[in-house]
Amino acid sequence: MNSDSDLQIAGDILEVPHLLRAPSEHPATVADFVGLARSVAADRAQWAHLVQYDATTRWYHRLRTGPGYEVWLLSWVPGQGSGLHDHGRSSGVLTVLEGTLTERTERGTRALGTGSQRVFAPGYVHEVVNDALESAISLHVYYPGLTEMPMHTACTAPATYDDVDVVTA
């Protein structure tokens, strides 16, 4: 049997740069945006010190922008909600960083706990509410950046595209 290691036989893959996939400088796919949201969520030092709570209105802060996308940080005290809305031409990833939020759509209601992620396409109609007794924090990534948030009066308008659960904690 030959004592050469596989590395000696095949060569060092790091010395063959044309075989390596170049890392993407900016997100380009749904999976990339989900990964961006997870990465930001995991880095509490980047966002935890910024969070504020406002009893009169939802607090929000644009955390980051990139080519065509925005990352927003929101806080929700008990009872606060978004109202029924869509995100215009933007797709999005919603990640619950702390607490529990309730999402309502024409399809029903679901609780989104810490770590839950939702992905949605343009035209997706929903309402997000903090029905819990504790405050909540969420992270929202929009592509393209959010330029409109049309409000709806009833949850009767069908979503344009199916929604997707990415992770439910």
XYZ file of C-alpha atoms in Angstrom:
169
model
C 0.000 0.000 0.000
C 1.224 3.454 -0.853
C 2.025 5.639 2.164
C 1.365 8.925 0.346
C -1.438 10.953 1.868
C -4.359 12.090 -0.240
C -2.983 15.627 -0.033
C 0.292 14.504 -1.572
C -1.558 12.691 -4.337
C -4.115 15.385 -5.170
C -2.074 18.430 -4.300
C -3.080 21.259 -2.005
C -6.519 22.528 -3.075
C -5.604 25.984 -1.733
C -2.874 26.197 -4.347
C -5.394 25.760 -7.155
C -7.325 29.047 -6.923
C -9.388 28.422 -10.047
C -11.093 25.509 -8.220
C -12.223 27.677 -5.311
C -15.524 29.544 -5.447
C -14.917 33.197 -4.718
C -16.826 34.376 -1.664
C -19.716 36.652 -2.518
C -19.105 40.234 -1.445
C -22.849 40.883 -1.122
C -25.948 38.662 -0.805
C -27.441 37.611 -4.124
C -29.877 34.781 -3.337
C -32.641 34.128 -0.804
C -30.268 31.800 1.044
C -27.631 34.558 1.126
C -30.118 37.013 2.661
C -31.242 34.431 5.224
C -27.566 33.871 6.024
C -27.017 37.620 6.359
C -29.930 37.852 8.800
C -28.575 34.922 10.837
C -25.106 36.414 10.877
C -26.315 39.811 12.102
C -28.627 38.136 14.651
C -25.721 36.122 16.058
C -23.565 39.228 16.525
C -25.353 40.798 19.530
C -22.509 43.314 19.993
C -23.541 44.839 16.656
C -27.142 45.597 17.640
C -27.987 45.024 21.330
C -26.692 48.411 22.528
C -28.851 50.223 19.953
C -32.227 48.826 21.011
C -34.698 51.260 22.538
C -38.290 50.776 23.617
C -41.040 53.320 23.003
C -44.451 52.867 24.615
C -46.162 55.103 22.051
C -44.867 53.649 18.789
C -42.730 50.836 17.468
C -39.066 51.788 17.568
C -36.930 51.047 14.506
C -33.382 51.704 13.361
C -31.734 51.065 9.998
C -28.757 48.958 10.988
C -27.065 48.431 7.649
C -27.403 49.008 3.927
C -25.769 47.262 1.024
C -26.178 47.176 -2.725
C -29.961 47.264 -3.026
C -30.789 45.963 0.460
C -31.439 47.277 3.960
C -31.254 45.704 7.423
C -33.639 47.104 10.061
C -33.788 46.527 13.810
C -37.212 46.874 15.502
C -38.434 46.681 19.076
C -41.973 45.812 20.148
C -43.419 46.433 23.592
C -46.440 44.313 24.554
C -49.463 45.216 22.457
C -47.598 46.955 19.630
C -48.247 45.836 16.071
C -47.482 46.719 12.500
C -51.010 46.835 11.158
C -51.938 44.758 8.124
C -49.491 45.596 5.330
C -47.276 44.390 2.520
C -43.792 45.560 1.529
C -44.425 46.823 -1.986
C -41.862 45.446 -4.397
C -39.498 44.294 -1.647
C -38.857 40.725 -0.555
C -37.871 40.183 3.039
C -36.496 38.054 5.830
C -37.923 38.596 9.322
C -35.904 37.182 12.230
C -37.054 37.265 15.843
C -34.041 38.152 17.987
C -35.747 38.148 21.381
C -39.242 37.428 22.639
C -42.276 36.211 20.713
C -44.176 37.913 17.918
C -47.473 36.840 16.382
C -47.896 36.907 12.605
C -51.382 37.027 11.128
C -52.157 36.325 7.487
C -55.241 35.211 5.608
C -53.962 31.664 6.171
C -53.982 31.941 9.933
C -51.947 32.957 12.936
C -48.547 31.724 14.050
C -46.291 32.494 16.992
C -42.709 33.334 16.072
C -40.305 32.739 18.958
C -36.687 33.732 19.367
C -34.688 32.424 16.393
C -37.693 32.046 14.082
C -37.264 33.322 10.553
C -39.850 34.084 7.872
C -39.082 34.731 4.227
C -41.600 36.521 2.040
C -41.891 37.804 -1.512
C -43.333 41.069 -2.846
C -47.064 41.377 -2.255
C -47.122 39.190 0.874
C -49.775 40.632 3.211
C -49.372 40.159 6.945
C -49.633 41.776 10.348
C -47.035 41.351 13.074
C -48.020 41.962 16.699
C -46.428 41.519 20.097
C -49.226 39.632 21.901
C -46.865 38.536 24.662
C -46.309 40.091 28.073
C -42.596 40.701 27.386
C -40.945 43.019 24.864
C -39.587 41.608 21.622
C -36.843 42.524 19.148
C -36.789 41.640 15.464
C -34.443 42.038 12.518
C -35.740 42.688 8.991
C -33.780 42.415 5.750
C -35.436 43.901 2.642
C -34.389 43.538 -0.983
C -34.665 45.873 -2.694
C -34.606 48.391 0.133
C -38.009 49.202 1.574
C -39.571 52.167 -0.232
C -43.234 51.537 0.554
C -45.387 49.685 3.042
C -48.995 49.783 1.777
C -51.519 49.288 4.554
C -54.545 46.981 4.121
C -57.915 47.137 5.854
C -58.797 43.439 5.988
C -56.898 40.205 5.737
C -58.802 39.129 2.637
C -56.230 39.985 -0.014
C -54.365 36.813 -1.026
C -50.604 36.766 -0.879
C -49.055 37.065 -4.319
C -46.520 34.338 -3.575
C -46.370 31.549 -1.038
C -44.616 32.395 2.170
C -41.815 30.250 3.537
C -40.845 29.255 7.066
C -37.089 29.060 7.265
C -36.577 28.211 10.922
C -39.149 27.921 13.647
C -37.654 27.899 17.113
